[in-house]
mmCIF file of N, CA, C and O in Angstrom:
data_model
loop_
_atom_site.group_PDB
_atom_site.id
_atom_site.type_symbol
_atom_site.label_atom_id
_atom_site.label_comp_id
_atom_site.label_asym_id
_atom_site.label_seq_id
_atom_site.Cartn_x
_atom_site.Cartn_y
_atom_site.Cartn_z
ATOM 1 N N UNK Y 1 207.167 55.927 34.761
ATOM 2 C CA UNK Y 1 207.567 56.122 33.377
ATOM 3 C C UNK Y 1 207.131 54.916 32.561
ATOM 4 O O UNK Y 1 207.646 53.798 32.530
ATOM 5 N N UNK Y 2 206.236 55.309 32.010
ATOM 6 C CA UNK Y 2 205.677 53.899 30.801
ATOM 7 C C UNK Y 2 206.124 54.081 29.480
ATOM 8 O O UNK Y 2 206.018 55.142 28.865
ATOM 9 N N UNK Y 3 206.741 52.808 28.943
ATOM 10 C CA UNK Y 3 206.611 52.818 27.774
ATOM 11 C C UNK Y 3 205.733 52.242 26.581
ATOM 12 O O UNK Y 3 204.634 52.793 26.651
ATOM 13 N N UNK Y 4 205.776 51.401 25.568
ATOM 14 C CA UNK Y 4 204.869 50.888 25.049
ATOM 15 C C UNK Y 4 204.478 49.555 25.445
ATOM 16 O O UNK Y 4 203.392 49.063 25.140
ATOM 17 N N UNK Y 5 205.510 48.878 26.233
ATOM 18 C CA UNK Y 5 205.308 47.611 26.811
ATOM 19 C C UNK Y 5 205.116 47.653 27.518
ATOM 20 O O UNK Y 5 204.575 46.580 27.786
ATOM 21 N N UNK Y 6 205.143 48.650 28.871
ATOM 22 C CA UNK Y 6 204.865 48.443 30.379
ATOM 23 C C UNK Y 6 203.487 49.206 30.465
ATOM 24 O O UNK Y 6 203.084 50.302 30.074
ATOM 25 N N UNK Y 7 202.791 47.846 31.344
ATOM 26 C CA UNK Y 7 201.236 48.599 31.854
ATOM 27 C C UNK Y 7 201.186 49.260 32.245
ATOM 28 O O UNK Y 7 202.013 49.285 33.156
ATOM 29 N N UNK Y 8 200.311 50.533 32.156
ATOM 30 C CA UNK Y 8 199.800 51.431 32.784
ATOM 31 C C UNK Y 8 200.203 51.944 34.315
ATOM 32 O O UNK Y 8 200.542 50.909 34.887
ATOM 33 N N UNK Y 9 200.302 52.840 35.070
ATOM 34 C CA UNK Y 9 200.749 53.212 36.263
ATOM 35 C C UNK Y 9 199.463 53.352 36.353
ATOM 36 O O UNK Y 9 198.851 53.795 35.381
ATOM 37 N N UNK Y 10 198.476 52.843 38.086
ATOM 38 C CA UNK Y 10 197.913 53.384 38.669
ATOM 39 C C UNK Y 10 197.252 54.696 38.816
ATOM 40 O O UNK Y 10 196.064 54.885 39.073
ATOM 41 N N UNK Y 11 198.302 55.703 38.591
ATOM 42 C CA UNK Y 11 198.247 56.699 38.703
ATOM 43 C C UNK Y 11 197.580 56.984 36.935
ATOM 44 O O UNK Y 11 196.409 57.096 36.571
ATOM 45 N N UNK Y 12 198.188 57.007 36.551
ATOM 46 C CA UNK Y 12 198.098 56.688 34.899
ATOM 47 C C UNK Y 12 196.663 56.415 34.449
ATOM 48 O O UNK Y 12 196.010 57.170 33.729
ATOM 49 N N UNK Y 13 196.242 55.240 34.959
ATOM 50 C CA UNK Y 13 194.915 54.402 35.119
ATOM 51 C C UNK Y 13 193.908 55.466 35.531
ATOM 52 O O UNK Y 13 193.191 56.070 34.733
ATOM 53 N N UNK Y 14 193.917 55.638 36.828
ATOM 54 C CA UNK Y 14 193.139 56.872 37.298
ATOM 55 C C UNK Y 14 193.027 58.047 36.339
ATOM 56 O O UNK Y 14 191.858 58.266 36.021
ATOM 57 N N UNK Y 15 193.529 58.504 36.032
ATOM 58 C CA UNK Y 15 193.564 60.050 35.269
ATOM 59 C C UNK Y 15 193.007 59.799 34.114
ATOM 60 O O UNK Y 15 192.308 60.640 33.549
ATOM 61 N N UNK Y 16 193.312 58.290 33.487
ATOM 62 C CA UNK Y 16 192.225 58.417 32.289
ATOM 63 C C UNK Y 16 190.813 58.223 32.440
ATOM 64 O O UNK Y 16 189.848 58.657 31.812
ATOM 65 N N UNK Y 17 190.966 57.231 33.731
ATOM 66 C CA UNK Y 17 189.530 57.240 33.940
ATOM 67 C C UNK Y 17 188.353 58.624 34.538
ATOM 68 O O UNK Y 17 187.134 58.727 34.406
ATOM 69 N N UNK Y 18 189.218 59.400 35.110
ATOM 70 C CA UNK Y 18 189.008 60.297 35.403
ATOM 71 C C UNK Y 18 188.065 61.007 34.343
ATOM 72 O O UNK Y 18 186.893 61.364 34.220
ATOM 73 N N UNK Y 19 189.596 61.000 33.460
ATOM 74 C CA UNK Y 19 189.142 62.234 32.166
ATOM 75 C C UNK Y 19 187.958 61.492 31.377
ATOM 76 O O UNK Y 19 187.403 62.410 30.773
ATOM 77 N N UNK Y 20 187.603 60.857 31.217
ATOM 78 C CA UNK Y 20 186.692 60.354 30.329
ATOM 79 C C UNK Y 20 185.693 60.399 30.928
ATOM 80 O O UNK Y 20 184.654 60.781 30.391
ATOM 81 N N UNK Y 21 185.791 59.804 32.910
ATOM 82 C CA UNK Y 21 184.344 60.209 33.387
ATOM 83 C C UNK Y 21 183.793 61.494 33.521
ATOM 84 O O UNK Y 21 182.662 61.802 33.899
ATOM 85 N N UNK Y 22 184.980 62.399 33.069
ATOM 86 C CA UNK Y 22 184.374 63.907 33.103
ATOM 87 C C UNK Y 22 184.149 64.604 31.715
ATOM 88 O O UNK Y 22 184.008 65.801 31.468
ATOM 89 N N UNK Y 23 184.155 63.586 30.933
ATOM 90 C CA UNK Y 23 184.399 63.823 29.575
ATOM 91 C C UNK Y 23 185.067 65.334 28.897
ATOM 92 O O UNK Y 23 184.570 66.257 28.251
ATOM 93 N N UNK Y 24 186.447 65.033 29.418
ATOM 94 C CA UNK Y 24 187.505 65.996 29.492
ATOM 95 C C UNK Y 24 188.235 65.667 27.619
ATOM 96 O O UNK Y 24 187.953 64.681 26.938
ATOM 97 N N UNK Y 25 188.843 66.414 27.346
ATOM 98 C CA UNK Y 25 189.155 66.328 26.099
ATOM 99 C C UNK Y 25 190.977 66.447 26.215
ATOM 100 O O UNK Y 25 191.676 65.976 25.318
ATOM 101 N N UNK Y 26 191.503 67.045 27.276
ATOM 102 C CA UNK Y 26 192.945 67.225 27.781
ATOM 103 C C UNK Y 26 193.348 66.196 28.561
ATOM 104 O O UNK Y 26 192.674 65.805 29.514
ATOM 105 N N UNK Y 27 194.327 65.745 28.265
ATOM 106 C CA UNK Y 27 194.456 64.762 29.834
ATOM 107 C C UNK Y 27 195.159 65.627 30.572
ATOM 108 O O UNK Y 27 195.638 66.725 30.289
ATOM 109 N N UNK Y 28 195.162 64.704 32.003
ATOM 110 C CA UNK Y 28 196.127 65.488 33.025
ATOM 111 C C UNK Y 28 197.080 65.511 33.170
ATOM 112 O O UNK Y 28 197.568 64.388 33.047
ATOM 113 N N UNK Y 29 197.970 66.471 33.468
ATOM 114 C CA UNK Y 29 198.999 66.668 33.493
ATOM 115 C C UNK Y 29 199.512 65.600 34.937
ATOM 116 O O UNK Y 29 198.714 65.395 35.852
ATOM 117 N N UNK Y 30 200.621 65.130 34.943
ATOM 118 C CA UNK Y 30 201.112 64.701 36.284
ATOM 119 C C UNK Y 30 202.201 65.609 36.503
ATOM 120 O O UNK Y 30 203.116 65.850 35.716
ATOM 121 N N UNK Y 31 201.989 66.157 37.804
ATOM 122 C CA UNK Y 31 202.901 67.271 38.409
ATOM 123 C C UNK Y 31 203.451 66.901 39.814
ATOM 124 O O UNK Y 31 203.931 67.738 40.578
ATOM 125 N N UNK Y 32 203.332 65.487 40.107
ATOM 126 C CA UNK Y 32 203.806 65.012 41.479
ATOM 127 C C UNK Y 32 205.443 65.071 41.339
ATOM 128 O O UNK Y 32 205.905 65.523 42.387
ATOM 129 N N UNK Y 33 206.193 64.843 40.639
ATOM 130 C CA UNK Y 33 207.569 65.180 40.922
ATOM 131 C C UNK Y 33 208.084 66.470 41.182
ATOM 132 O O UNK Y 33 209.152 66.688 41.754
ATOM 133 N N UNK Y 34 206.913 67.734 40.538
ATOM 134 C CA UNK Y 34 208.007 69.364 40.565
ATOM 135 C C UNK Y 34 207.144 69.434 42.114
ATOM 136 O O UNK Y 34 206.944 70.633 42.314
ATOM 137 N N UNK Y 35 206.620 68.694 43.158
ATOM 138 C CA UNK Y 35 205.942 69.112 44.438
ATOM 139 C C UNK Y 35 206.619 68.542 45.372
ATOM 140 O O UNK Y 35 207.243 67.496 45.195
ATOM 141 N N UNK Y 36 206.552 69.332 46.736
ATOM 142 C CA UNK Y 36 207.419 68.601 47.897
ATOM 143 C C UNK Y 36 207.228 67.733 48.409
ATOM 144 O O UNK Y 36 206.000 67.814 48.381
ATOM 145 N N UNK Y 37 207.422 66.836 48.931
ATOM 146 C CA UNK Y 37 207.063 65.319 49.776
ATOM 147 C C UNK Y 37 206.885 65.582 51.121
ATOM 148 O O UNK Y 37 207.399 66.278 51.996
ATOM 149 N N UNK Y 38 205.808 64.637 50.962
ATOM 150 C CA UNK Y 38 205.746 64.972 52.918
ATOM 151 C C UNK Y 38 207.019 64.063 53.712
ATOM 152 O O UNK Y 38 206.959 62.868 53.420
ATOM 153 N N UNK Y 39 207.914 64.351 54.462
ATOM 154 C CA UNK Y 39 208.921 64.136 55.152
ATOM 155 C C UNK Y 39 209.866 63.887 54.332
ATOM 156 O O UNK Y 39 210.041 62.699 54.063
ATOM 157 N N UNK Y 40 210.560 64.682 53.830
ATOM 158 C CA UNK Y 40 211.553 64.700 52.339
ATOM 159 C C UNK Y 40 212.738 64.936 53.248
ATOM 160 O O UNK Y 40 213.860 64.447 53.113
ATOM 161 N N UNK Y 41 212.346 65.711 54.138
ATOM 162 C CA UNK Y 41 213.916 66.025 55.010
ATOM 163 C C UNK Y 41 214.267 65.078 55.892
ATOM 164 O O UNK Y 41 215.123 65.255 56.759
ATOM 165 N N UNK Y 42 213.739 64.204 55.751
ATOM 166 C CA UNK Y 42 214.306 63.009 57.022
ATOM 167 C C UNK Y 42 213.543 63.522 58.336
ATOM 168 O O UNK Y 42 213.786 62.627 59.146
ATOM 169 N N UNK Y 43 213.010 64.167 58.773
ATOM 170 C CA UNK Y 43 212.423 64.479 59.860
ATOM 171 C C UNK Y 43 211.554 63.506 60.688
ATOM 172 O O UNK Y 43 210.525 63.215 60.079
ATOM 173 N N UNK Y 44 211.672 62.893 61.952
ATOM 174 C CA UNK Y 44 210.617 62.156 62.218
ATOM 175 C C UNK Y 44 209.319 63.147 62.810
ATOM 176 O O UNK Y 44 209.542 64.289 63.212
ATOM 177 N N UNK Y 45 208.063 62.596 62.802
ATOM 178 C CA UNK Y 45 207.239 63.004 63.446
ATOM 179 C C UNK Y 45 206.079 62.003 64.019
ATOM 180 O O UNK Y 45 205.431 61.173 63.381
ATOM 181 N N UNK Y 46 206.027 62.235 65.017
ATOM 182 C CA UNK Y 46 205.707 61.013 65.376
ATOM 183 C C UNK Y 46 204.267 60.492 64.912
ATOM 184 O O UNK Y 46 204.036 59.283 64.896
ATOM 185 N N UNK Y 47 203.406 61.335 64.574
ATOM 186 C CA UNK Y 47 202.056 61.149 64.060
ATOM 187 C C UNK Y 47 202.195 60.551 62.419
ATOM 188 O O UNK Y 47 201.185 60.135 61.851
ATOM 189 N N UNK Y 48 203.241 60.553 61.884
ATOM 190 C CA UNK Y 48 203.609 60.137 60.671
ATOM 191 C C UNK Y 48 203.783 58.589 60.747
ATOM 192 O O UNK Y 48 204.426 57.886 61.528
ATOM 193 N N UNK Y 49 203.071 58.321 59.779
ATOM 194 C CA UNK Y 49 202.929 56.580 59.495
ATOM 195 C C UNK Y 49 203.079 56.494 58.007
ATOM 196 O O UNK Y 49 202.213 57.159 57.437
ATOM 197 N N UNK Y 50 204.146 55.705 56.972
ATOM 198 C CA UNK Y 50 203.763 54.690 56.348
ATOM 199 C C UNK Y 50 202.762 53.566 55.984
ATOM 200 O O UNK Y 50 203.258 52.444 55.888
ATOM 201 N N UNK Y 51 201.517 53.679 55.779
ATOM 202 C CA UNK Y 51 200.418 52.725 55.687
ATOM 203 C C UNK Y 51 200.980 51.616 54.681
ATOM 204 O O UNK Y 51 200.215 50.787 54.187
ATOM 205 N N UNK Y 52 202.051 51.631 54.459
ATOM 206 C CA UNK Y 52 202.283 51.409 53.245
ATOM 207 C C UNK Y 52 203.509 50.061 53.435
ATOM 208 O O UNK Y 52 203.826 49.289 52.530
ATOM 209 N N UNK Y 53 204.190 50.047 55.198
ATOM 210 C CA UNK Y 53 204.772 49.078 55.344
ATOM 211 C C UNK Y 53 203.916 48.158 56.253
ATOM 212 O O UNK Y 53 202.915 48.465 56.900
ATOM 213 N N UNK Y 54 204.687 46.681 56.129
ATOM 214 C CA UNK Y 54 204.088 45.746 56.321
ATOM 215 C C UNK Y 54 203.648 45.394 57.529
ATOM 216 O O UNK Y 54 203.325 44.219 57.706
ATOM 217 N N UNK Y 55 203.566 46.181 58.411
ATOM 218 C CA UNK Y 55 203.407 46.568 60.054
ATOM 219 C C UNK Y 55 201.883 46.897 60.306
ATOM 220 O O UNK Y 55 201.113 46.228 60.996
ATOM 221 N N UNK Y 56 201.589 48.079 59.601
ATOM 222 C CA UNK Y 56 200.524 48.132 58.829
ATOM 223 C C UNK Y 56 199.252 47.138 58.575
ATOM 224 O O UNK Y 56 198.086 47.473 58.783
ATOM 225 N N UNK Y 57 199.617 46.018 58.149
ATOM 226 C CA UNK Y 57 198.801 45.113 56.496
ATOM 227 C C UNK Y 57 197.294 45.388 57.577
ATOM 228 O O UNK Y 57 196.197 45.786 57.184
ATOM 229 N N UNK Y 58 197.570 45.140 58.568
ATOM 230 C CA UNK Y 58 195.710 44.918 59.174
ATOM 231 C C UNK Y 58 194.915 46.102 59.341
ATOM 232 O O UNK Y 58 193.764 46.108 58.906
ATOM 233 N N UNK Y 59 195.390 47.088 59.911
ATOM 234 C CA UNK Y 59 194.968 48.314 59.648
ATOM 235 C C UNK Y 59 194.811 48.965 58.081
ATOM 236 O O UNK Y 59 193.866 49.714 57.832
ATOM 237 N N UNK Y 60 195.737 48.639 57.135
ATOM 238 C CA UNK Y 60 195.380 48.736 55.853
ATOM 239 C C UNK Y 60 194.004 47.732 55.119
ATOM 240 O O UNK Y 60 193.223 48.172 54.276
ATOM 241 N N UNK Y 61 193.983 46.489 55.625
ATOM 242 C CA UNK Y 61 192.806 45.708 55.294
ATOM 243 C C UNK Y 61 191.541 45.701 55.693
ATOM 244 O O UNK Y 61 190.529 45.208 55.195
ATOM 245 N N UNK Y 62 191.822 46.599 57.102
ATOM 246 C CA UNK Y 62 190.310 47.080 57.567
ATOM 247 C C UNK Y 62 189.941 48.281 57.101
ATOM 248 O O UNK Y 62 188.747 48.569 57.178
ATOM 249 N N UNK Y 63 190.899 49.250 56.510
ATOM 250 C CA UNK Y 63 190.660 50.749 55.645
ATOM 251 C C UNK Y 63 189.755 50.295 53.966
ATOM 252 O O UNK Y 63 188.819 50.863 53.402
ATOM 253 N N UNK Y 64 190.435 49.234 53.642
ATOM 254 C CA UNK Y 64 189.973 48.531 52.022
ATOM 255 C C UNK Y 64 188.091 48.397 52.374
ATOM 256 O O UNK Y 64 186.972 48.678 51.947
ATOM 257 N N UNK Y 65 188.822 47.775 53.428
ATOM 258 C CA UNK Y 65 187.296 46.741 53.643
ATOM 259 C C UNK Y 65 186.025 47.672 53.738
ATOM 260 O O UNK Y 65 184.871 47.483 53.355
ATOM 261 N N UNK Y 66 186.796 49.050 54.561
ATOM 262 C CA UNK Y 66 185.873 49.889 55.184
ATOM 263 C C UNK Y 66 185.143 50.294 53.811
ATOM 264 O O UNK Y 66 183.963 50.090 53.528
ATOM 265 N N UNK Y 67 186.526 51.166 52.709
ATOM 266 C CA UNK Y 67 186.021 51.601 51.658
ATOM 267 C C UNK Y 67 185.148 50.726 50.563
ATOM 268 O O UNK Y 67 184.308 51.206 49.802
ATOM 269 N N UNK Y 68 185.506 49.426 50.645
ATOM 270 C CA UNK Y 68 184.847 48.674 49.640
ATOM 271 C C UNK Y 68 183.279 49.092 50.201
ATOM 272 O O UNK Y 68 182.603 49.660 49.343
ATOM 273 N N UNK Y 69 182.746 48.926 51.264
ATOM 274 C CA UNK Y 69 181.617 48.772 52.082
ATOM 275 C C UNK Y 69 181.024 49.969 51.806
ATOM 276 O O UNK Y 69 179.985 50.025 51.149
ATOM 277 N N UNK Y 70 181.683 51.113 52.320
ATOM 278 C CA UNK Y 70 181.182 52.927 51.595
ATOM 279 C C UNK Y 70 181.234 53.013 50.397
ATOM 280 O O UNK Y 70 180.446 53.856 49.968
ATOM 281 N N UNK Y 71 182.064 52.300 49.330
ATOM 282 C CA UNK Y 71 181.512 52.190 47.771
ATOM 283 C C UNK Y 71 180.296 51.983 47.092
ATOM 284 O O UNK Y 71 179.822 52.531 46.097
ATOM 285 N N UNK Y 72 179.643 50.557 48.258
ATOM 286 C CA UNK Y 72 178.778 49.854 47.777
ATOM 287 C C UNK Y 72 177.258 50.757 48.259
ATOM 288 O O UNK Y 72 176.184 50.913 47.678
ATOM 289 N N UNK Y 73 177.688 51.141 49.347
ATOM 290 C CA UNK Y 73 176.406 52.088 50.018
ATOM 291 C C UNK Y 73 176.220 53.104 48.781
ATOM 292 O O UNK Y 73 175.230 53.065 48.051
ATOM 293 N N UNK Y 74 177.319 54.050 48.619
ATOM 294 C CA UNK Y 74 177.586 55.117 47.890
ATOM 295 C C UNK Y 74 176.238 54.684 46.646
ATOM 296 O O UNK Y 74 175.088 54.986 46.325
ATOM 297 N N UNK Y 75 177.425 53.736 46.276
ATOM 298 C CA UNK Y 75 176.166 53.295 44.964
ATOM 299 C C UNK Y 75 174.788 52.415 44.767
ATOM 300 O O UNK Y 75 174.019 52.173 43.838
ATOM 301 N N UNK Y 76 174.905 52.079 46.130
ATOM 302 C CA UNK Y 76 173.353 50.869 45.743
ATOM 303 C C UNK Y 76 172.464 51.827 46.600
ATOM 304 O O UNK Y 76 171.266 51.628 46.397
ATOM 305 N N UNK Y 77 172.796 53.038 47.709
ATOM 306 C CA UNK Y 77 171.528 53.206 48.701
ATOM 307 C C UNK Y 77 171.701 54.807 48.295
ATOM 308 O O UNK Y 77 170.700 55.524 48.301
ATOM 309 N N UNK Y 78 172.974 55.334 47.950
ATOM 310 C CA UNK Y 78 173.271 56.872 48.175
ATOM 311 C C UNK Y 78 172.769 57.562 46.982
ATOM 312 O O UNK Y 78 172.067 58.567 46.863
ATOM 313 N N UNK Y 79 173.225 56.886 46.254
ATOM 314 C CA UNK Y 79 173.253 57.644 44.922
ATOM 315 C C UNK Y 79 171.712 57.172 44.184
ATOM 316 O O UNK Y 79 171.614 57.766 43.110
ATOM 317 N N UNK Y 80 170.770 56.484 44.393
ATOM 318 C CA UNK Y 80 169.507 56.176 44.328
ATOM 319 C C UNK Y 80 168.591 56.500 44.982
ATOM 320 O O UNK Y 80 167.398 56.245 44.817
ATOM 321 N N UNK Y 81 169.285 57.306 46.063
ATOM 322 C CA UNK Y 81 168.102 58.166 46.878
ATOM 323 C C UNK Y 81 167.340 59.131 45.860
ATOM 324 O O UNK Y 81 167.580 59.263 44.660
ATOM 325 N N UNK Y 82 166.094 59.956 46.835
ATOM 326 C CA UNK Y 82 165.576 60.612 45.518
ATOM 327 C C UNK Y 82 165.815 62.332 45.860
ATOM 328 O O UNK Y 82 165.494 63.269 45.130
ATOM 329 N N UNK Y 83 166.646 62.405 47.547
ATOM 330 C CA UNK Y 83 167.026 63.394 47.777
ATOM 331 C C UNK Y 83 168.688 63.895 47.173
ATOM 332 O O UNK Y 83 169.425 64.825 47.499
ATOM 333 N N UNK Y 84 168.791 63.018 46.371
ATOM 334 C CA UNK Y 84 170.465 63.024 46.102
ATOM 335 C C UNK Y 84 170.077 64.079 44.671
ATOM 336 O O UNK Y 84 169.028 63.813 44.085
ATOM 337 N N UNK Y 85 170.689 64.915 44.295
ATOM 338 C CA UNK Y 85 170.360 66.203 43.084
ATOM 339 C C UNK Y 85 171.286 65.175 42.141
ATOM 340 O O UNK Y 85 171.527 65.462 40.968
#
């Protein structure tokens, strides 16, 4: 929930950038609260992870690292190919 003083949400951030890189004229709607959560019922499962606690941080820093690295391909080797449409 933003108001006029609080920066932007992430989420927030994204969607405009979104819309403008698609040169959209609507913004998006955010509809993540009327949707269900994954493990909302308390349920464990064991394949279920939090990436998000601090148990995590190294496996999360080698996921960044990975993506920073597939960003840079994406754009310096992928997207300059001459087979790319």
């Amino acid at each position: 929930n933003n108001d006029d003083t609080s920066p932007p949400s992430r989420l927030s951030t994204f969607q405009t950038d979104l819309q403008h890189f698609l040169n959209l004229t609507t913004p998006f709607q955010t509809y993540f609260d009327s949707i269900p959560h994954v493990n909302k019922n308390r349920m464990h499962y064991p394949e279920y992870m939090d990436i998000c606690q601090s148990r995590y941080e190294g496996l999360r820093d080698v996921l960044v690292r990975q993506g920073e690295t597939t960003s840079e391909w994406i754009l310096q080797e992928f997207l300059k190919s001459e087979d790319v449409v």
